[in-house]
């Protein structure tokens, strides 16, 4: 067996694992470590550093004022203390609530990923380490020993945009063998995201796996499109944006205009329920606007609509250069038309300190005034993924029932 | 339009992009930049740093001696120079050959990812930035405007191991609509990898997309299993290994023993050609051993076998505790049996300085002595991904024809 182990060591050497440790002086630290009392310890080896800090959304936030928009919650910082062998350490003074968190180290002013933690999330072009504190809140975010759906990256053609585009598709466990037809949730990301966002930071596959296994959500297909129509795909996944900073944003109604191509593709490729009763559309922030406008402009298409911190309130913003400007016009009449069809669920969720709180309150007032029923969830905090995971978990349990 | 742009800015703020720049002082640097003459410039902002280096496999290697195994090529280092605004810069003195490269910065001894580059590869638990220098070598590594296959993460059950396991599956463009049956390449990773390795560092989807689009490879399904049978899935993708260091290695023949479950699953789930003529198995390093042993122990199953820097030469290493010890026994008789079936391609590829060169030469000598035909490719360099991408590109063009 000895020669075996040596062979193994040599292969590890050769693949660079040893090389990195040897070159970079990294030891096998555990960081972050969630302790039995749910305090969290961060460790970082930096013998020459003068100051090592950790910043992340597990720490109390620091308010950041932006004129005309209000106050944003920025992640706070905490200082690590140097111990033996140049290993710096910080343990939270209090237990950390069950949640999924992002963090980075700051070493003498320099943002540094945690070399002991291979788990990173990408938001636009920024990478952040993440960790999960187990507990009630994250029960559906962690991978459990339940039947897992299939997650695919799939290309479809859009005649409206004149190009192929990439989306992510979740098919529930059993889809391939059941022969049944399934309902479809179209799940849209926000301005900084792409077709990977809900899978990565949103934990959509884990949430759906766990809810479906527990019988809390109906087995469903989830289609995650790319909301930035300037692009075909997430950075690096198409010939356009290889290794370049990502160009964000899509408020020109081209996303809504091309959505008929998405539905047509999904209804052809997958065994779907091809009716409003088998379709939900939901999204966060810009994706909330897209869900709002898409559901208004494709009447009788979706029986379930979810607005998560939605960027509503853009009706008056139409200008030149739009592929289909009518998509952002006559919202009042379109709302009447939508509710004439008695949608089974119209769902609005937002955080108390979200900068979009006011525009969502205006939308609610309008619905109230017209006597249209909707489900409303208000949570703590602002315009953050923490809330969007909560909204997905909640919304997924309310649709297709 | 102004309010629109402000709304966009606010959403970016809220999603943290601005927060990070504000907190960490990062400017919008371009790094790495491949210049028109194919020199490459690296930039890093660190006003307080004393020394900034870059290390990566684009630099001349440094030999690293390991007793009994030989010399390994470790990535070299180069120093950046500080310019205005604390921006450090290094440009390679010579054009860099077309290739896909890894790198990291070292700031005062500390390994730091490039904040200007969101592209990282994971190898075991290490993250490395990467970049591609365009040219002939990387023609098939970059994403092109060609029809793209579907890449899925799929769970299958193994009766032999008594658990569900995760694999990655590439189905070629047109698979879903053609109604045709396709051949299957089983593509196995090395010791440090998992079912993500060939997709991430190996560029398998890009290589197959491009070769198939150019008519150089037959449309095929590619199944990428996880070779570490201790695990169900890559780190974080199952309930076992969440956010923990990854336990490597699988030389106990349990991978080979469970492979019949893989084939059975794939032939049931996908429209495959269920015959040896429609099956290839290939792998790198440990996956090369797995390809060697699996093809020997499942006679008449694979007409195409690819050994990429294969860890052959383990016959005498059997010890207790193996699920199916016979899988690593009687290789000579099994080789005779395999070649009696006239495999259409037996392919051996290795780098001139690979530490496994000698054991592969011994295998070739044995085949030569017995008069068994095989295809042999010898490349520069050692036990590195650069070679494995070349071997896949070559092998994929030689199978199913």
mmCIF file of N, CA, C and O in Angstrom, chain B residues 18 39 48 51 69-70 86 94 133 140 165 195 200 210 213 244 247 263 278 287 289 295 311 360-361 379 388:
data_model
loop_
_atom_site.group_PDB
_atom_site.id
_atom_site.type_symbol
_atom_site.label_atom_id
_atom_site.label_comp_id
_atom_site.label_asym_id
_atom_site.label_seq_id
_atom_site.Cartn_x
_atom_site.Cartn_y
_atom_site.Cartn_z
ATOM 1 N N UNK B 18 -20.743 48.297 -5.816
ATOM 2 C CA UNK B 18 -20.138 49.559 -5.402
ATOM 3 C C UNK B 18 -19.534 49.407 -4.013
ATOM 4 O O UNK B 18 -18.449 49.891 -3.720
ATOM 5 N N UNK B 39 2.174 39.779 -25.819
ATOM 6 C CA UNK B 39 2.686 39.913 -24.456
ATOM 7 C C UNK B 39 1.467 40.102 -23.554
ATOM 8 O O UNK B 39 0.380 40.450 -24.029
ATOM 9 N N UNK B 48 -0.064 50.145 -0.469
ATOM 10 C CA UNK B 48 0.766 49.945 0.735
ATOM 11 C C UNK B 48 1.739 48.783 0.608
ATOM 12 O O UNK B 48 2.503 48.518 1.526
ATOM 13 N N UNK B 51 6.090 44.512 -1.934
ATOM 14 C CA UNK B 51 6.502 43.643 -3.047
ATOM 15 C C UNK B 51 5.274 42.945 -3.628
ATOM 16 O O UNK B 51 4.491 42.362 -2.868
ATOM 17 N N UNK B 69 10.559 10.195 -7.245
ATOM 18 C CA UNK B 69 9.560 10.470 -8.279
ATOM 19 C C UNK B 69 10.087 11.341 -9.400
ATOM 20 O O UNK B 69 9.488 11.389 -10.456
ATOM 21 N N UNK B 70 11.149 12.052 -9.124
ATOM 22 C CA UNK B 70 11.709 12.883 -10.182
ATOM 23 C C UNK B 70 11.453 14.359 -9.960
ATOM 24 O O UNK B 70 11.185 14.797 -8.830
ATOM 25 N N UNK B 86 -0.481 53.707 -6.899
ATOM 26 C CA UNK B 86 -0.308 52.401 -6.256
ATOM 27 C C UNK B 86 -0.658 51.230 -7.140
ATOM 28 O O UNK B 86 -0.919 50.143 -6.649
ATOM 29 N N UNK B 94 8.419 38.715 -23.391
ATOM 30 C CA UNK B 94 8.217 38.067 -24.695
ATOM 31 C C UNK B 94 6.730 37.778 -24.883
ATOM 32 O O UNK B 94 5.992 37.653 -23.909
ATOM 33 N N UNK B 133 -4.699 33.027 -23.869
ATOM 34 C CA UNK B 133 -4.051 33.765 -24.956
ATOM 35 C C UNK B 133 -4.541 33.147 -26.259
ATOM 36 O O UNK B 133 -4.304 31.965 -26.513
ATOM 37 N N UNK B 140 -9.877 25.822 -29.982
ATOM 38 C CA UNK B 140 -11.019 25.021 -29.536
ATOM 39 C C UNK B 140 -11.338 25.168 -28.045
ATOM 40 O O UNK B 140 -12.257 24.533 -27.542
ATOM 41 N N UNK B 165 -25.114 9.298 -6.826
ATOM 42 C CA UNK B 165 -23.884 10.020 -7.165
ATOM 43 C C UNK B 165 -24.180 11.033 -8.265
ATOM 44 O O UNK B 165 -25.128 10.911 -9.010
ATOM 45 N N UNK B 195 -16.319 15.670 -10.719
ATOM 46 C CA UNK B 195 -17.109 15.673 -11.954
ATOM 47 C C UNK B 195 -17.130 17.033 -12.650
ATOM 48 O O UNK B 195 -17.635 17.142 -13.776
ATOM 49 N N UNK B 200 -14.407 22.474 -16.265
ATOM 50 C CA UNK B 200 -13.788 23.730 -15.833
ATOM 51 C C UNK B 200 -12.395 23.877 -16.430
ATOM 52 O O UNK B 200 -12.178 24.673 -17.333
ATOM 53 N N UNK B 210 -16.751 22.915 -30.456
ATOM 54 C CA UNK B 210 -15.994 23.427 -31.602
ATOM 55 C C UNK B 210 -15.610 22.324 -32.586
ATOM 56 O O UNK B 210 -15.703 22.512 -33.794
ATOM 57 N N UNK B 213 -18.829 21.199 -34.368
ATOM 58 C CA UNK B 213 -19.289 22.215 -35.324
ATOM 59 C C UNK B 213 -18.417 22.241 -36.574
ATOM 60 O O UNK B 213 -18.903 22.499 -37.677
ATOM 61 N N UNK B 244 -16.323 21.427 3.338
ATOM 62 C CA UNK B 244 -15.207 20.819 4.049
ATOM 63 C C UNK B 244 -14.095 20.532 3.053
ATOM 64 O O UNK B 244 -14.352 20.345 1.871
ATOM 65 N N UNK B 247 -11.729 15.105 0.486
ATOM 66 C CA UNK B 247 -10.953 13.894 0.693
ATOM 67 C C UNK B 247 -10.713 13.221 -0.662
ATOM 68 O O UNK B 247 -11.637 12.799 -1.324
ATOM 69 N N UNK B 263 -22.864 2.861 -16.662
ATOM 70 C CA UNK B 263 -23.220 2.520 -18.041
ATOM 71 C C UNK B 263 -24.716 2.215 -18.147
ATOM 72 O O UNK B 263 -25.400 2.675 -19.060
ATOM 73 N N UNK B 278 -20.148 2.114 -29.797
ATOM 74 C CA UNK B 278 -20.659 3.418 -29.401
ATOM 75 C C UNK B 278 -20.149 3.868 -28.043
ATOM 76 O O UNK B 278 -20.731 4.765 -27.434
ATOM 77 N N UNK B 287 -7.688 8.933 -13.501
ATOM 78 C CA UNK B 287 -8.741 8.597 -14.460
ATOM 79 C C UNK B 287 -8.211 7.778 -15.631
ATOM 80 O O UNK B 287 -8.972 7.038 -16.272
ATOM 81 N N UNK B 289 -5.799 5.508 -15.140
ATOM 82 C CA UNK B 289 -5.811 4.178 -14.525
ATOM 83 C C UNK B 289 -7.221 3.601 -14.554
ATOM 84 O O UNK B 289 -7.431 2.443 -14.930
ATOM 85 N N UNK B 295 -11.727 -0.663 -18.759
ATOM 86 C CA UNK B 295 -11.806 -1.282 -20.092
ATOM 87 C C UNK B 295 -11.334 -2.737 -20.042
ATOM 88 O O UNK B 295 -11.877 -3.583 -20.754
ATOM 89 N N UNK B 311 -2.036 6.692 -14.666
ATOM 90 C CA UNK B 311 -1.325 6.142 -13.506
ATOM 91 C C UNK B 311 -1.316 4.617 -13.581
ATOM 92 O O UNK B 311 -1.808 3.933 -12.687
ATOM 93 N N UNK B 360 4.289 4.219 -18.178
ATOM 94 C CA UNK B 360 3.602 4.176 -19.472
ATOM 95 C C UNK B 360 4.485 3.536 -20.543
ATOM 96 O O UNK B 360 3.990 2.829 -21.428
ATOM 97 N N UNK B 361 5.805 3.786 -20.449
ATOM 98 C CA UNK B 361 6.736 3.157 -21.400
ATOM 99 C C UNK B 361 6.721 1.638 -21.202
ATOM 100 O O UNK B 361 6.795 0.869 -22.168
ATOM 101 N N UNK B 379 4.035 14.416 -25.840
ATOM 102 C CA UNK B 379 4.089 15.881 -25.903
ATOM 103 C C UNK B 379 5.177 16.414 -24.975
ATOM 104 O O UNK B 379 5.726 15.680 -24.151
ATOM 105 N N UNK B 388 -3.535 17.524 -21.030
ATOM 106 C CA UNK B 388 -4.784 16.749 -21.045
ATOM 107 C C UNK B 388 -5.812 17.356 -21.990
ATOM 108 O O UNK B 388 -6.582 16.646 -22.629
#
